[in-house]
């Protein structure tokens, strides 16, 4: 039984190889096997992508009726079966040989300029160099700018304070809406800072 399947598989592969030779025009036997493996790897890539897409849709929606996937569990199995196919792609895909010739670049390099004259001789070295005079330039003077900024007093809140409300800075002063002076302090009965009458 296995010999029958193996014989049929061999005939199918030979017919594919003949069709490739006729359609693609492969020159040598090495490239024929390599291109056949490339075709098989490409087919596996499409199968893998289909499994992943259908599996993800099934996991999200819960079912894919046209693919006969009725539950998320079945969709998970479909998605899980994509992993062996992905591994199979790596096994079947033809390896790139580092000894293969690299194709020439399509951009042509500029041709060297042709000259009919001979190259001029280098000038003789100078034995007496001319000293360069040193120029003393004063350092630039940067203008000073005085900046006056008003810093708001930390003890004066920008808004009116409420008597009895909590405060954070001990000793800070503030005014109520009616203009009464308040101080941020603790009392004999309360250890927390509050706005109290001054």
PDB file of N, CA and C in Angstrom, residues 145-193:
ATOM      1  N   UNK A 145      22.122  90.904  32.096  1.00  0.00           N
ATOM      2  CA  UNK A 145      20.710  91.242  32.135  1.00  0.00           C
ATOM      3  C   UNK A 145      20.219  91.001  33.547  1.00  0.00           C
ATOM      4  N   UNK A 146      19.609  91.995  34.120  1.00  0.00           N
ATOM      5  CA  UNK A 146      19.056  91.839  35.455  1.00  0.00           C
ATOM      6  C   UNK A 146      17.596  91.451  35.332  1.00  0.00           C
ATOM      7  N   UNK A 147      17.250  90.407  36.042  1.00  0.00           N
ATOM      8  CA  UNK A 147      15.883  89.919  36.007  1.00  0.00           C
ATOM      9  C   UNK A 147      15.299  90.067  37.400  1.00  0.00           C
ATOM     10  N   UNK A 148      14.196  90.774  37.478  1.00  0.00           N
ATOM     11  CA  UNK A 148      13.502  90.942  38.745  1.00  0.00           C
ATOM     12  C   UNK A 148      12.214  90.144  38.668  1.00  0.00           C
ATOM     13  N   UNK A 149      12.088  89.235  39.568  1.00  0.00           N
ATOM     14  CA  UNK A 149      10.871  88.436  39.606  1.00  0.00           C
ATOM     15  C   UNK A 149      10.255  88.555  40.980  1.00  0.00           C
ATOM     16  N   UNK A 150       8.980  88.659  40.984  1.00  0.00           N
ATOM     17  CA  UNK A 150       8.301  88.704  42.277  1.00  0.00           C
ATOM     18  C   UNK A 150       7.934  87.294  42.666  1.00  0.00           C
ATOM     19  N   UNK A 151       8.306  86.911  43.851  1.00  0.00           N
ATOM     20  CA  UNK A 151       8.007  85.583  44.356  1.00  0.00           C
ATOM     21  C   UNK A 151       6.851  85.744  45.329  1.00  0.00           C
ATOM     22  N   UNK A 152       5.754  85.058  45.093  1.00  0.00           N
ATOM     23  CA  UNK A 152       4.640  85.206  46.013  1.00  0.00           C
ATOM     24  C   UNK A 152       5.006  84.634  47.381  1.00  0.00           C
ATOM     25  N   UNK A 153       4.565  85.303  48.401  1.00  0.00           N
ATOM     26  CA  UNK A 153       4.847  84.835  49.759  1.00  0.00           C
ATOM     27  C   UNK A 153       4.157  83.507  49.977  1.00  0.00           C
ATOM     28  N   UNK A 154       4.856  82.595  50.590  1.00  0.00           N
ATOM     29  CA  UNK A 154       4.327  81.257  50.767  1.00  0.00           C
ATOM     30  C   UNK A 154       3.197  81.246  51.794  1.00  0.00           C
ATOM     31  N   UNK A 155       3.242  82.165  52.671  1.00  0.00           N
ATOM     32  CA  UNK A 155       2.251  82.168  53.738  1.00  0.00           C
ATOM     33  C   UNK A 155       0.945  82.836  53.318  1.00  0.00           C
ATOM     34  N   UNK A 156       0.934  83.497  52.162  1.00  0.00           N
ATOM     35  CA  UNK A 156      -0.279  84.180  51.729  1.00  0.00           C
ATOM     36  C   UNK A 156      -0.975  83.343  50.663  1.00  0.00           C
ATOM     37  N   UNK A 157      -2.085  82.704  50.968  1.00  0.00           N
ATOM     38  CA  UNK A 157      -2.787  81.939  49.935  1.00  0.00           C
ATOM     39  C   UNK A 157      -3.397  82.871  48.901  1.00  0.00           C
ATOM     40  N   UNK A 158      -3.531  82.391  47.668  1.00  0.00           N
ATOM     41  CA  UNK A 158      -4.036  83.224  46.592  1.00  0.00           C
ATOM     42  C   UNK A 158      -5.546  83.382  46.669  1.00  0.00           C
ATOM     43  N   UNK A 159      -6.223  82.490  47.372  1.00  0.00           N
ATOM     44  CA  UNK A 159      -7.672  82.592  47.520  1.00  0.00           C
ATOM     45  C   UNK A 159      -8.014  82.790  48.983  1.00  0.00           C
ATOM     46  N   UNK A 160      -9.236  83.138  49.225  1.00  0.00           N
ATOM     47  CA  UNK A 160      -9.688  83.347  50.608  1.00  0.00           C
ATOM     48  C   UNK A 160      -9.694  82.013  51.347  1.00  0.00           C
ATOM     49  N   UNK A 161      -9.401  82.047  52.633  1.00  0.00           N
ATOM     50  CA  UNK A 161      -9.380  80.850  53.458  1.00  0.00           C
ATOM     51  C   UNK A 161     -10.681  80.739  54.231  1.00  0.00           C
ATOM     52  N   UNK A 162     -10.984  79.525  54.633  1.00  0.00           N
ATOM     53  CA  UNK A 162     -12.204  79.271  55.398  1.00  0.00           C
ATOM     54  C   UNK A 162     -11.824  78.937  56.831  1.00  0.00           C
ATOM     55  N   UNK A 163     -12.402  79.578  57.826  1.00  0.00           N
ATOM     56  CA  UNK A 163     -12.069  79.276  59.218  1.00  0.00           C
ATOM     57  C   UNK A 163     -12.377  77.812  59.538  1.00  0.00           C
ATOM     58  N   UNK A 164     -11.419  77.124  60.175  1.00  0.00           N
ATOM     59  CA  UNK A 164     -11.585  75.726  60.559  1.00  0.00           C
ATOM     60  C   UNK A 164     -11.161  74.734  59.496  1.00  0.00           C
ATOM     61  N   UNK A 165     -10.848  75.202  58.284  1.00  0.00           N
ATOM     62  CA  UNK A 165     -10.422  74.289  57.220  1.00  0.00           C
ATOM     63  C   UNK A 165      -8.982  73.867  57.462  1.00  0.00           C
ATOM     64  N   UNK A 166      -8.617  72.692  56.960  1.00  0.00           N
ATOM     65  CA  UNK A 166      -7.252  72.194  57.122  1.00  0.00           C
ATOM     66  C   UNK A 166      -6.294  73.028  56.285  1.00  0.00           C
ATOM     67  N   UNK A 167      -5.038  73.170  56.769  1.00  0.00           N
ATOM     68  CA  UNK A 167      -3.991  73.875  56.035  1.00  0.00           C
ATOM     69  C   UNK A 167      -2.704  73.083  56.173  1.00  0.00           C
ATOM     70  N   UNK A 168      -1.684  73.420  55.393  1.00  0.00           N
ATOM     71  CA  UNK A 168      -0.477  72.604  55.372  1.00  0.00           C
ATOM     72  C   UNK A 168       0.756  73.310  55.933  1.00  0.00           C
ATOM     73  N   UNK A 169       0.827  74.623  55.901  1.00  0.00           N
ATOM     74  CA  UNK A 169       2.018  75.337  56.352  1.00  0.00           C
ATOM     75  C   UNK A 169       1.758  75.975  57.711  1.00  0.00           C
ATOM     76  N   UNK A 170       2.454  75.515  58.743  1.00  0.00           N
ATOM     77  CA  UNK A 170       2.286  76.088  60.082  1.00  0.00           C
ATOM     78  C   UNK A 170       2.800  77.515  60.079  1.00  0.00           C
ATOM     79  N   UNK A 171       2.028  78.442  60.624  1.00  0.00           N
ATOM     80  CA  UNK A 171       2.417  79.837  60.696  1.00  0.00           C
ATOM     81  C   UNK A 171       1.984  80.662  59.512  1.00  0.00           C
ATOM     82  N   UNK A 172       1.426  80.047  58.485  1.00  0.00           N
ATOM     83  CA  UNK A 172       0.970  80.788  57.311  1.00  0.00           C
ATOM     84  C   UNK A 172      -0.230  81.643  57.705  1.00  0.00           C
ATOM     85  N   UNK A 173      -0.377  82.763  57.034  1.00  0.00           N
ATOM     86  CA  UNK A 173      -1.506  83.649  57.320  1.00  0.00           C
ATOM     87  C   UNK A 173      -2.369  83.794  56.093  1.00  0.00           C
ATOM     88  N   UNK A 174      -3.632  84.075  56.312  1.00  0.00           N
ATOM     89  CA  UNK A 174      -4.561  84.257  55.222  1.00  0.00           C
ATOM     90  C   UNK A 174      -5.742  85.081  55.684  1.00  0.00           C
ATOM     91  N   UNK A 175      -6.564  85.469  54.741  1.00  0.00           N
ATOM     92  CA  UNK A 175      -7.725  86.296  55.058  1.00  0.00           C
ATOM     93  C   UNK A 175      -8.990  85.594  54.590  1.00  0.00           C
ATOM     94  N   UNK A 176     -10.037  85.764  55.331  1.00  0.00           N
ATOM     95  CA  UNK A 176     -11.328  85.239  54.910  1.00  0.00           C
ATOM     96  C   UNK A 176     -11.931  86.175  53.885  1.00  0.00           C
ATOM     97  N   UNK A 177     -13.080  85.815  53.320  1.00  0.00           N
ATOM     98  CA  UNK A 177     -13.756  86.667  52.341  1.00  0.00           C
ATOM     99  C   UNK A 177     -14.161  88.001  52.957  1.00  0.00           C
ATOM    100  N   UNK A 178     -14.440  87.970  54.255  1.00  0.00           N
ATOM    101  CA  UNK A 178     -14.840  89.225  54.923  1.00  0.00           C
ATOM    102  C   UNK A 178     -13.642  90.056  55.362  1.00  0.00           C
ATOM    103  N   UNK A 179     -12.391  89.520  55.189  1.00  0.00           N
ATOM    104  CA  UNK A 179     -11.196  90.283  55.517  1.00  0.00           C
ATOM    105  C   UNK A 179     -10.603  89.979  56.884  1.00  0.00           C
ATOM    106  N   UNK A 180     -11.069  88.951  57.586  1.00  0.00           N
ATOM    107  CA  UNK A 180     -10.541  88.594  58.900  1.00  0.00           C
ATOM    108  C   UNK A 180      -9.218  87.861  58.727  1.00  0.00           C
ATOM    109  N   UNK A 181      -8.204  88.229  59.504  1.00  0.00           N
ATOM    110  CA  UNK A 181      -6.889  87.596  59.447  1.00  0.00           C
ATOM    111  C   UNK A 181      -6.957  86.229  60.115  1.00  0.00           C
ATOM    112  N   UNK A 182      -6.427  85.195  59.433  1.00  0.00           N
ATOM    113  CA  UNK A 182      -6.424  83.821  59.948  1.00  0.00           C
ATOM    114  C   UNK A 182      -4.979  83.319  59.954  1.00  0.00           C
ATOM    115  N   UNK A 183      -4.663  82.391  60.870  1.00  0.00           N
ATOM    116  CA  UNK A 183      -3.331  81.800  60.995  1.00  0.00           C
ATOM    117  C   UNK A 183      -3.477  80.289  60.935  1.00  0.00           C
ATOM    118  N   UNK A 184      -2.551  79.633  60.267  1.00  0.00           N
ATOM    119  CA  UNK A 184      -2.526  78.177  60.183  1.00  0.00           C
ATOM    120  C   UNK A 184      -1.763  77.654  61.398  1.00  0.00           C
ATOM    121  N   UNK A 185      -2.492  77.030  62.354  1.00  0.00           N
ATOM    122  CA  UNK A 185      -1.836  76.566  63.583  1.00  0.00           C
ATOM    123  C   UNK A 185      -2.659  75.461  64.224  1.00  0.00           C
ATOM    124  N   UNK A 186      -2.059  74.824  65.219  1.00  0.00           N
ATOM    125  CA  UNK A 186      -2.751  73.806  65.996  1.00  0.00           C
ATOM    126  C   UNK A 186      -3.327  74.463  67.242  1.00  0.00           C
ATOM    127  N   UNK A 187      -4.163  73.736  67.961  1.00  0.00           N
ATOM    128  CA  UNK A 187      -4.711  74.258  69.215  1.00  0.00           C
ATOM    129  C   UNK A 187      -4.417  73.267  70.334  1.00  0.00           C
ATOM    130  N   UNK A 188      -4.811  73.614  71.533  1.00  0.00           N
ATOM    131  CA  UNK A 188      -4.575  72.747  72.683  1.00  0.00           C
ATOM    132  C   UNK A 188      -5.386  71.466  72.581  1.00  0.00           C
ATOM    133  N   UNK A 189      -6.531  71.506  71.926  1.00  0.00           N
ATOM    134  CA  UNK A 189      -7.402  70.325  71.836  1.00  0.00           C
ATOM    135  C   UNK A 189      -7.289  69.606  70.501  1.00  0.00           C
ATOM    136  N   UNK A 190      -6.673  70.242  69.482  1.00  0.00           N
ATOM    137  CA  UNK A 190      -6.575  69.638  68.150  1.00  0.00           C
ATOM    138  C   UNK A 190      -5.132  69.734  67.663  1.00  0.00           C
ATOM    139  N   UNK A 191      -4.529  68.588  67.349  1.00  0.00           N
ATOM    140  CA  UNK A 191      -3.120  68.583  66.922  1.00  0.00           C
ATOM    141  C   UNK A 191      -2.962  68.802  65.418  1.00  0.00           C
ATOM    142  N   UNK A 192      -4.066  68.915  64.674  1.00  0.00           N
ATOM    143  CA  UNK A 192      -3.977  69.115  63.223  1.00  0.00           C
ATOM    144  C   UNK A 192      -3.949  70.610  62.902  1.00  0.00           C
ATOM    145  N   UNK A 193      -3.254  70.930  61.791  1.00  0.00           N
ATOM    146  CA  UNK A 193      -3.169  72.330  61.366  1.00  0.00           C
ATOM    147  C   UNK A 193      -4.497  72.743  60.751  1.00  0.00           C
TER     148      UNK A 193
END
